[in-house]
Coordinates of C-alpha atoms and ligand atoms in Angstrom, one line a residue:
M15 CA 88.2 102.1 116.9
V16 CA 85.5 101.5 114.6
S17 CA 85.0 103.3 110.8
R18 CA 81.8 105.4 111.3
V19 CA 79.1 104.7 108.3
I20 CA 77.2 107.1 107.1
P21 CA 74.1 106.3 105.1
V22 CA 72.9 107.2 101.6
K23 CA 69.9 107.8 100.5
T24 CA 67.8 104.9 98.3
F25 CA 68.7 104.5 94.8
D26 CA 68.9 102.8 91.7
L27 CA 72.3 101.8 90.3
V28 CA 72.2 100.6 86.9
I29 CA 76.3 98.9 85.7
F30 CA 76.1 99.3 81.5
G31 CA 79.0 96.5 80.9
G32 CA 77.2 94.8 84.0
T33 CA 78.8 91.6 83.2
G34 CA 82.6 92.6 82.3
D35 CA 86.1 92.7 84.1
L36 CA 85.4 96.1 86.1
A37 CA 81.7 95.1 87.1
R38 CA 82.7 91.4 88.2
R39 CA 86.7 92.2 90.2
K40 CA 86.0 95.2 91.2
I41 CA 82.1 97.6 91.2
L42 CA 79.8 94.5 91.8
P43 CA 82.0 93.1 95.2
G44 CA 82.2 96.8 96.0
L45 CA 78.8 96.9 96.0
F46 CA 78.5 94.0 98.1
R47 CA 81.3 94.9 100.5
R48 CA 79.3 98.3 101.3
F49 CA 75.8 96.2 101.9
C50 CA 77.6 94.1 104.7
A51 CA 78.3 97.5 106.0
G52 CA 75.2 99.1 106.4
Q53 CA 76.2 101.2 103.8
M54 CA 73.1 100.3 101.0
P55 CA 69.6 100.9 102.1
P56 CA 67.0 97.8 102.3
D57 CA 65.5 99.0 98.9
A58 CA 68.1 99.8 96.9
A59 CA 68.8 97.6 93.5
V60 CA 71.1 97.2 91.4
V61 CA 70.6 96.8 87.3
G62 CA 72.9 94.6 85.4
A63 CA 72.6 95.7 81.7
A64 CA 74.9 94.6 78.2
R65 CA 73.9 93.0 75.5
S66 CA 74.5 89.2 77.0
D67 CA 70.8 87.7 76.9
M68 CA 70.5 86.3 80.5
D69 CA 67.8 86.8 82.6
S70 CA 67.5 88.6 86.7
A71 CA 68.3 84.8 88.2
S72 CA 71.1 83.8 85.5
Y73 CA 72.6 87.3 86.5
R74 CA 71.9 86.9 90.1
D75 CA 74.5 83.7 89.7
F76 CA 76.9 85.1 87.7
V77 CA 77.5 88.1 90.4
G78 CA 77.1 85.3 93.3
E79 CA 80.7 83.8 91.8
A80 CA 82.5 87.4 91.1
V81 CA 81.1 88.1 94.6
R82 CA 82.6 85.1 95.9
E83 CA 85.6 85.5 94.2
F84 CA 86.6 89.2 95.0
G85 CA 84.8 89.9 97.4
G86 CA 86.4 89.2 100.4
E87 CA 85.7 87.4 103.9
E88 CA 82.6 88.8 104.1
T89 CA 81.1 86.4 101.6
K90 CA 81.2 83.0 104.2
A91 CA 79.3 85.2 106.3
D92 CA 75.6 84.0 106.8
G93 CA 72.9 84.6 104.3
K94 CA 74.3 87.8 103.4
L95 CA 75.3 87.1 100.0
A96 CA 71.8 85.9 99.2
A97 CA 69.8 88.4 100.7
F98 CA 72.3 91.3 98.7
L99 CA 71.7 89.3 95.4
E100 CA 68.2 89.6 96.1
R101 CA 68.5 93.2 95.0
L102 CA 70.1 92.5 91.9
H103 CA 68.3 92.6 88.2
Y104 CA 69.5 92.6 84.8
V105 CA 68.2 94.0 81.3
P106 CA 69.6 93.1 78.0
I107 CA 70.5 96.6 76.3
D108 CA 72.5 97.0 73.5
A109 CA 73.9 100.8 74.0
R110 CA 73.4 101.4 69.9
G111 CA 70.0 99.3 69.7
E112 CA 66.6 100.1 71.1
A113 CA 65.5 97.3 73.1
G114 CA 65.4 96.7 76.7
W115 CA 65.1 100.5 77.3
R116 CA 61.6 100.8 78.3
E117 CA 62.0 97.8 80.7
L118 CA 64.9 99.9 82.0
A119 CA 63.1 102.9 82.7
A120 CA 60.1 101.7 84.1
L121 CA 62.6 99.5 86.7
M122 CA 63.7 103.5 87.7
R123 CA 61.6 104.2 90.7
A124 CA 60.4 107.9 91.7
G125 CA 62.3 110.2 94.1
T126 CA 65.1 108.1 93.8
V127 CA 68.9 108.3 93.3
H128 CA 68.9 106.8 89.7
A129 CA 72.9 106.0 89.2
F130 CA 74.3 105.6 85.9
Y131 CA 77.1 103.9 85.4
F132 CA 79.3 103.8 82.0
S133 CA 81.2 100.9 82.5
V134 CA 81.7 100.4 78.6
A135 CA 83.6 101.4 76.3
P136 CA 84.1 105.4 75.4
S137 CA 83.0 104.9 72.1
L138 CA 79.6 103.7 73.7
F139 CA 79.2 106.8 76.4
G140 CA 77.9 108.7 73.1
D141 CA 75.1 106.6 72.5
L142 CA 74.1 105.6 76.4
A143 CA 73.3 109.7 77.3
E144 CA 71.9 109.6 74.3
R145 CA 69.2 107.0 75.1
L146 CA 68.8 107.4 78.6
N147 CA 67.6 111.0 77.3
Q148 CA 65.0 109.4 75.0
H149 CA 63.6 106.8 77.6
G150 CA 63.4 110.4 80.2
L151 CA 66.0 108.8 82.6
T152 CA 68.3 112.2 82.5
D153 CA 66.3 114.6 85.3
E154 CA 67.9 116.1 88.3
D155 CA 67.8 112.2 90.2
S156 CA 70.0 111.1 87.5
R157 CA 73.9 110.9 87.8
I158 CA 76.7 109.4 85.1
V159 CA 79.7 107.5 86.3
V160 CA 82.2 107.5 83.9
E161 CA 84.9 105.3 83.0
K162 CA 88.8 106.2 82.3
P163 CA 90.2 106.4 79.7
F164 CA 88.2 109.7 78.8
G165 CA 89.4 110.4 75.5
R166 CA 93.1 109.7 74.2
D167 CA 94.1 113.1 73.7
L168 CA 92.2 116.7 74.1
A169 CA 90.7 116.6 70.7
S170 CA 88.6 113.4 71.8
A171 CA 88.3 114.1 75.3
K172 CA 86.0 117.2 74.5
E173 CA 84.6 115.9 72.0
L174 CA 83.1 113.4 74.8
N175 CA 82.5 116.6 77.3
R176 CA 80.5 117.5 74.2
D177 CA 78.7 114.2 74.1
L178 CA 78.0 113.8 78.1
A179 CA 77.3 118.3 78.0
A180 CA 74.5 117.3 75.2
F181 CA 72.1 115.6 77.9
F182 CA 73.3 116.1 81.3
D183 CA 74.5 118.9 83.7
E184 CA 78.4 118.7 84.7
S185 CA 76.9 118.0 88.3
Q186 CA 75.4 115.1 86.5
I187 CA 79.2 113.9 85.6
Y188 CA 81.1 111.9 87.9
R189 CA 84.4 110.7 85.9
I190 CA 86.7 108.5 87.4
D191 CA 90.0 108.2 88.6
H192 CA 90.2 105.7 90.9
Y193 CA 93.7 106.8 92.3
L194 CA 91.1 109.7 94.5
G195 CA 89.2 106.9 96.3
K196 CA 92.5 105.6 98.0
E197 CA 92.8 106.2 101.5
T198 CA 95.8 106.8 101.4
V199 CA 96.1 109.8 98.1
Q200 CA 93.2 111.5 100.2
N201 CA 95.1 111.6 103.3
L202 CA 97.3 113.6 101.2
M203 CA 95.0 116.3 101.3
A204 CA 94.5 115.4 105.3
V205 CA 98.1 116.0 106.0
R206 CA 98.4 118.8 104.4
F207 CA 96.0 120.5 105.1
G208 CA 95.0 119.4 108.5
N209 CA 97.9 119.7 110.0
M210 CA 100.2 123.4 110.8
L211 CA 103.6 121.6 110.6
F212 CA 103.3 120.9 107.2
E213 CA 102.1 123.7 105.1
P214 CA 104.4 126.6 106.5
L215 CA 107.0 124.5 104.4
W216 CA 105.3 123.6 101.7
N217 CA 107.3 125.6 98.7
S218 CA 109.4 125.9 96.7
Q219 CA 111.5 127.7 99.9
Y220 CA 111.8 124.4 102.2
V221 CA 111.7 121.9 99.5
D222 CA 114.3 121.3 97.2
H223 CA 112.1 118.8 95.7
I224 CA 109.0 116.0 95.2
Q225 CA 109.3 112.7 93.9
I226 CA 106.0 111.0 92.8
T227 CA 106.7 106.7 92.3
V228 CA 103.7 104.0 91.5
A229 CA 105.8 101.2 90.3
E230 CA 104.3 98.0 89.5
T231 CA 105.5 94.1 89.2
V232 CA 102.7 93.2 86.8
G233 CA 103.0 93.5 83.0
V234 CA 100.0 94.6 80.6
G235 CA 98.9 90.8 80.4
G236 CA 95.8 90.0 78.6
R237 CA 95.5 94.0 78.4
G238 CA 98.1 94.2 75.3
E239 CA 95.9 95.9 72.5
Y240 CA 94.5 98.6 75.1
Y241 CA 97.7 99.3 76.3
D242 CA 100.0 99.3 72.9
K243 CA 97.8 102.3 71.7
S244 CA 97.6 104.3 75.2
G245 CA 101.2 103.7 77.1
A246 CA 102.3 104.8 80.7
M247 CA 102.0 108.0 79.5
R248 CA 98.2 107.7 78.2
D249 CA 97.7 105.4 80.8
M250 CA 99.0 106.6 84.1
V251 CA 101.0 109.1 83.5
Q252 CA 98.0 111.7 82.6
N253 CA 95.5 110.6 84.7
H254 CA 96.8 109.0 88.0
L255 CA 99.9 110.6 88.3
M256 CA 98.9 113.4 87.5
Q257 CA 96.1 113.6 90.2
L258 CA 98.9 113.1 92.6
L259 CA 100.7 115.7 91.9
C260 CA 98.2 118.2 92.2
L261 CA 97.1 117.2 95.9
I262 CA 100.2 118.1 96.6
A263 CA 101.0 121.1 94.6
M264 CA 97.7 122.7 94.7
E265 CA 96.5 125.7 97.6
P266 CA 94.7 125.2 99.5
P267 CA 91.1 125.7 98.5
S268 CA 89.1 127.3 100.5
Q269 CA 86.7 124.9 101.9
F270 CA 86.7 120.6 101.3
N271 CA 83.8 120.9 98.7
P272 CA 84.1 119.3 95.1
D273 CA 84.4 123.1 93.2
A274 CA 87.0 124.6 95.3
V275 CA 89.4 121.9 95.4
R276 CA 89.1 121.0 91.3
D277 CA 89.4 125.1 90.9
E278 CA 92.9 123.9 93.2
K279 CA 93.8 121.3 91.1
L280 CA 93.4 122.6 87.7
K281 CA 95.2 125.9 88.7
V282 CA 97.9 123.2 89.6
I283 CA 97.7 122.0 85.6
R284 CA 97.6 125.0 84.2
A285 CA 101.0 126.2 86.0
L286 CA 102.3 122.8 84.7
D287 CA 105.7 123.7 82.2
D288 CA 106.3 122.4 79.0
V289 CA 108.1 119.5 79.3
E290 CA 111.7 119.0 77.9
P291 CA 112.4 116.0 75.7
H292 CA 115.3 115.4 77.4
H293 CA 113.6 115.9 80.7
I294 CA 111.8 112.3 79.8
V295 CA 112.8 108.9 79.4
R296 CA 110.6 106.1 78.2
G297 CA 111.1 102.9 78.8
Q298 CA 110.1 98.9 77.7
Y299 CA 110.2 96.2 79.7
D300 CA 112.0 92.8 78.0
A301 CA 111.4 89.5 78.9
G302 CA 112.2 88.1 82.3
D303 CA 111.3 85.3 84.7
E304 CA 108.4 87.3 85.4
G305 CA 107.4 86.6 81.9
P306 CA 107.5 87.6 78.0
S307 CA 108.9 90.5 77.2
F308 CA 106.0 93.9 76.7
R309 CA 106.3 93.4 72.1
E310 CA 105.4 89.8 73.1
E311 CA 102.4 90.4 74.7
V312 CA 101.1 93.5 73.0
G313 CA 101.7 91.5 70.0
D314 CA 104.2 93.6 68.0
A315 CA 107.6 93.4 67.7
R316 CA 108.3 96.4 66.9
S317 CA 106.1 98.5 69.1
R318 CA 107.1 101.8 70.2
T319 CA 104.6 102.0 73.0
E320 CA 106.5 103.0 76.8
S321 CA 105.4 101.1 79.7
Y322 CA 107.8 102.9 81.2
I323 CA 108.5 106.8 82.0
A324 CA 110.1 109.0 83.8
M325 CA 110.2 112.9 84.0
K326 CA 110.9 116.6 85.5
V327 CA 108.5 118.4 85.4
G328 CA 107.6 122.3 86.9
V329 CA 105.4 123.7 88.1
S330 CA 105.9 127.3 86.9
N331 CA 103.5 129.3 90.4
W332 CA 104.5 131.6 93.1
R333 CA 104.8 128.5 95.3
W334 CA 106.4 126.2 93.2
A335 CA 109.0 127.9 91.0
G336 CA 112.3 126.6 91.2
T337 CA 111.2 122.8 93.0
P338 CA 110.7 120.5 90.2
F339 CA 108.8 117.2 90.1
Y340 CA 109.5 113.7 89.2
L341 CA 107.4 111.8 88.2
R342 CA 107.7 107.8 87.1
T343 CA 106.2 105.2 87.3
G344 CA 106.2 101.5 84.6
K345 CA 105.4 98.0 84.9
R346 CA 107.0 95.0 85.7
L347 CA 109.2 96.6 87.9
K348 CA 111.1 95.3 90.9
A349 CA 108.3 96.0 93.4
R350 CA 105.4 97.4 94.1
C351 CA 105.1 100.6 95.2
S352 CA 103.2 104.3 95.3
E353 CA 105.4 107.1 97.4
I354 CA 105.0 110.3 97.2
V355 CA 108.5 111.6 98.5
V356 CA 109.0 115.3 100.2
V357 CA 112.9 116.1 99.9
F358 CA 113.4 119.3 102.4
K359 CA 116.5 121.7 101.6
A360 CA 119.6 121.4 104.0
L361 CA 120.3 123.5 106.5
N362 CA 121.9 126.9 105.0
H363 CA 123.9 127.2 108.2
S364 CA 124.6 123.9 110.6
I365 CA 126.5 125.2 114.0
F366 CA 127.8 121.9 114.6
G367 CA 130.8 122.4 111.8
E368 CA 131.2 120.3 108.7
Q369 CA 128.8 116.8 108.6
E370 CA 127.2 115.3 105.7
D371 CA 124.1 116.0 103.8
H372 CA 121.1 115.9 106.8
R373 CA 117.8 116.4 105.4
N374 CA 113.8 116.2 106.5
V375 CA 112.6 113.9 103.8
L376 CA 109.3 113.5 104.5
S377 CA 107.6 109.9 102.4
I378 CA 104.0 109.6 102.1
R379 CA 103.7 105.4 101.6
L380 CA 100.1 105.3 99.3
Q381 CA 100.8 101.1 98.4
P382 CA 100.7 99.2 99.4
D383 CA 101.4 98.9 103.6
E384 CA 100.7 102.4 104.0
G385 CA 102.0 105.1 105.6
M386 CA 104.0 107.6 106.8
T387 CA 107.9 108.4 107.4
L388 CA 109.6 111.1 108.4
G389 CA 113.6 111.6 108.2
V390 CA 115.2 113.5 111.3
T391 CA 118.4 113.9 112.1
I392 CA 119.6 113.4 115.5
K393 CA 122.8 112.9 116.9
E394 CA 124.1 109.9 116.9
P395 CA 124.3 107.5 119.9
G396 CA 127.4 107.4 121.9
P397 CA 131.0 109.3 122.7
G398 CA 132.8 111.0 120.1
G399 CA 131.5 114.3 119.5
M400 CA 128.0 115.6 117.9
R401 CA 127.5 113.2 114.7
L402 CA 124.5 113.8 113.1
I403 CA 122.6 111.0 112.3
D404 CA 119.2 110.7 109.6
V405 CA 116.4 108.5 111.8
P406 CA 112.8 107.5 110.8
L407 CA 110.1 108.9 112.7
D408 CA 107.7 106.5 111.3
M409 CA 103.9 105.5 111.3
S410 CA 102.1 102.6 109.8
F411 CA 98.6 102.9 109.3
A412 CA 97.7 99.5 109.8
E413 CA 99.3 99.2 112.7
A414 CA 98.6 103.1 113.6
L415 CA 94.4 102.7 113.4
G416 CA 94.3 98.8 114.0
E417 CA 92.3 96.5 111.9
N418 CA 89.4 99.7 110.5
G419 CA 92.3 102.0 109.2
D420 CA 92.0 100.9 105.3
Q421 CA 88.7 98.4 105.3
T422 CA 87.3 100.4 101.7
D423 CA 88.3 99.9 98.4
A424 CA 88.5 103.3 96.0
Y425 CA 85.8 101.5 93.9
E426 CA 83.2 101.4 96.6
R427 CA 84.2 105.1 98.1
L428 CA 83.9 106.4 95.3
I429 CA 80.5 104.7 94.1
M430 CA 78.9 105.9 97.2
D431 CA 79.8 109.7 96.5
V432 CA 78.3 109.0 93.6
I433 CA 75.1 108.1 95.2
R434 CA 75.5 110.8 97.9
G435 CA 76.4 113.5 94.7
N436 CA 79.5 114.5 95.9
Q437 CA 82.1 115.1 93.4
T438 CA 84.6 116.0 95.2
L439 CA 87.0 112.9 93.9
F440 CA 85.7 112.7 90.7
M441 CA 87.0 115.1 87.6
R442 CA 85.7 117.9 86.5
G443 CA 86.1 118.2 82.1
D444 CA 88.0 121.1 82.2
E445 CA 90.8 119.3 84.8
V446 CA 90.5 116.7 82.6
E447 CA 91.2 118.8 79.5
A448 CA 93.7 121.2 80.7
A449 CA 95.4 117.3 81.6
W450 CA 95.6 116.0 77.6
A451 CA 96.2 119.9 76.8
W452 CA 99.5 119.7 78.5
T453 CA 99.8 115.7 77.5
D454 CA 99.3 115.9 74.0
P455 CA 102.8 118.0 72.9
I456 CA 105.0 115.2 74.5
I457 CA 102.6 112.5 72.8
D458 CA 103.1 114.5 69.3
G459 CA 106.8 115.1 70.2
W460 CA 107.6 111.2 70.0
D461 CA 106.1 110.2 67.2
T462 CA 107.3 113.3 65.4
R463 CA 111.2 112.1 66.1
G464 CA 110.3 108.7 66.0
D465 CA 111.4 108.6 70.0
V466 CA 112.4 104.6 71.1
P467 CA 111.8 103.9 74.8
K468 CA 114.9 102.3 76.2
I469 CA 114.6 98.0 76.9
Y470 CA 115.1 97.4 80.9
D471 CA 115.2 94.4 82.4
S472 CA 112.0 92.9 84.1
G473 CA 112.0 92.9 87.4
S474 CA 114.3 96.2 88.0
E475 CA 113.7 99.5 88.8
G476 CA 114.0 100.7 85.0
P477 CA 116.2 101.8 82.4
V478 CA 119.4 103.5 84.0
D479 CA 118.8 106.5 81.7
A480 CA 115.9 107.1 84.7
V481 CA 119.1 107.2 87.2
Q482 CA 121.1 109.6 84.9
L483 CA 117.7 111.9 84.2
L484 CA 118.0 112.8 88.6
A485 CA 122.0 112.3 88.6
R486 CA 122.3 115.1 86.2
D487 CA 120.7 117.2 89.2
T488 CA 122.7 116.2 91.5
R489 CA 120.0 114.1 93.6
V490 CA 118.9 110.4 93.1
W491 CA 115.9 108.4 93.5
R492 CA 114.3 106.4 96.3
K493 CA 114.6 102.5 95.9
V494 CA 111.6 101.6 95.0
A495 CA 111.1 98.8 97.5
S496 CA 107.9 96.8 98.7
Ligands
LIG4 P1 85.1 94.6 79.3 O1 85.0 94.2 77.4 O2 85.6 93.6 80.0 O3 83.7 94.6 79.4 C1 82.4 95.4 78.5 C2 80.8 95.5 79.0 O4 80.5 96.2 77.7 C3 80.8 93.6 79.3 O5 79.9 93.7 79.5 C4 80.0 94.3 77.3 O6 79.0 93.0 77.8 C5 79.2 95.4 77.6 N1 78.9 95.7 76.5 C6 79.6 95.4 75.3 N2 79.0 96.4 74.2 C7 78.4 96.8 74.5 C8 77.0 97.7 74.1 N3 76.5 98.0 72.5 N4 75.7 97.5 74.8 C9 75.9 97.4 75.6 N5 76.8 96.1 76.8 C10 78.0 96.0 75.9 O7 85.7 95.6 79.9 P2 86.2 96.2 80.9 O8 85.0 95.3 82.7 O9 87.6 95.6 81.4 O10 86.0 97.7 81.1 C11 84.5 98.4 80.9 C12 85.7 100.1 80.9 O11 86.1 100.5 82.5 C13 86.5 100.8 79.9 O12 85.7 101.9 79.4 C14 87.3 100.4 80.5 O13 88.2 101.2 79.7 C15 87.3 101.5 81.6 N6 88.4 100.4 83.2 C16 88.3 99.3 83.0 C17 89.1 98.7 84.3 C18 89.4 97.1 84.7 O14 90.2 96.9 85.6 N7 88.6 96.1 83.5 C19 90.0 99.4 85.0 C20 89.9 100.9 84.8 C21 89.2 101.1 83.6 P3 78.7 92.2 76.5 O15 79.5 91.6 75.2 O16 76.9 91.3 77.3 O17 77.6 93.6 75.9
LIG5 C1 94.7 101.3 86.4 C2 95.4 100.9 84.6 O1 94.1 102.6 85.9 O2 95.0 101.7 87.4 C3 96.6 99.9 85.1 O3 95.0 101.1 83.2 C4 97.1 100.0 86.7 O4 97.1 100.1 84.4 C5 96.5 100.6 87.5 O5 97.9 98.8 86.4 C6 96.9 100.1 89.0 O6 95.8 100.7 89.9 P1 96.0 100.3 91.3 O7 95.0 100.7 91.7 O8 96.7 99.3 91.1 O9 97.6 100.9 91.4

């Protein structure tokens, strides 16, 4: 199977923070891969901007090194990297200063898409928006891409939205949640709305409960300072897990277009129940063979920040009332595994007499080893009567779709969507605010009560209390396996 590359219009892409970690590891190598795929028009230009004193030649050296490290196999192909680097320019700019802006404005060609990627700390978003406006770069050809975290609570998210709205229309603002750029996350919509099979059963009448797991083996590493102020709730649940929940729970949009999809996601967030304190488990990893403890890594022996969270969430609407969603995410766990599991209800009558509890279970594996498994019940082979067993109908996307199944990194796809002007996979301002409005009281409750996370072993499945969270409802988590 050959993947289809849809050409985009020519563009000038400015990466503020073009020397930072995200630009080096994700944005620039991603652009290079799109270039190799033939998706970058011949005259598209990429401009790095940051305070570091560099010229375009030294920026090309810098990017060359980054792409060789993170760009994948294509970097070895003759001449490709050199041809890509020719597209690059660099302008030294301080987001809060005056120098460099005229030079930048002069590089922007009339009649092309101008995309400004704010790959800098959110505290600089307002300054960048204001300077772009001062230099005439906020017209209808312009769009901005902003990174997470989009605020740390409702008040700060509102302030950021206000800062950006002062100079840009909502249709020009692309708020990144890189989970939405993942192939398998988009597949959630394809599975739900592209098949006759699932949608009629996709409700509380047939679904017993849903589990959403995003487990990581890595710790916080060098991001301790950021993470200690954030925790799993702000870093993962408010955005990535929330988006997964929305895609699983939303009503079918009338069309696959940005506002239709985002309207439906927003309705889900607004229908989320407040979460009872005893429906949340917070954890923090201890030291182990895998590395130092969370507290050592963040440099605070009394840190109360969670590196793990498990919670039971209710969605109060016609479709889902009565079907709990169990979410969990954590660092330094046993295996890296992101998975959504839909557990259907037991039969209301078995014609085979007394049998063990058999249920259909649909697992959608987001990463790694992307795929889907549908557990079906069949007769156990051999004589001895009608005994039932559950077997998996298993599909690995890599096996089914071959090497073209999933080549595109989330960032590559999202950047090309920005150029195309397609906001479907980006968060709208009201969506982000609604997510914070739900998250804030949970975090405030921990602070008021002085809640301390449970310590769990590095390399384990998280705190035992998370097992009890489901056991109380006579349910069990799916094993986290790589
Ligand atoms: P880094 O600290 O590695 O890079 C920051 C970049 O901003 C550098 O290029 C720096 O260059 C530039 N910069 C800093 N201050 C200014 C200024 N006043 N004016 C102009 N440029 C400035 O951060 P990351 O690349 O890791 O993160 C960037 C953004 O992306 C953040 O919002 C982060 O939360 C987000 N993000 C990052 C992820 C990652 O994996 N790294 C993942 C998800 C989100 P210089 O010092 O030369 O000015
Ligand atoms: C980032 C979080 O947004 O997502 C990180 O800040 C986390 O803490 C990462 O590790 C997980 O992304 P992925 O694509 O590796 O699942």
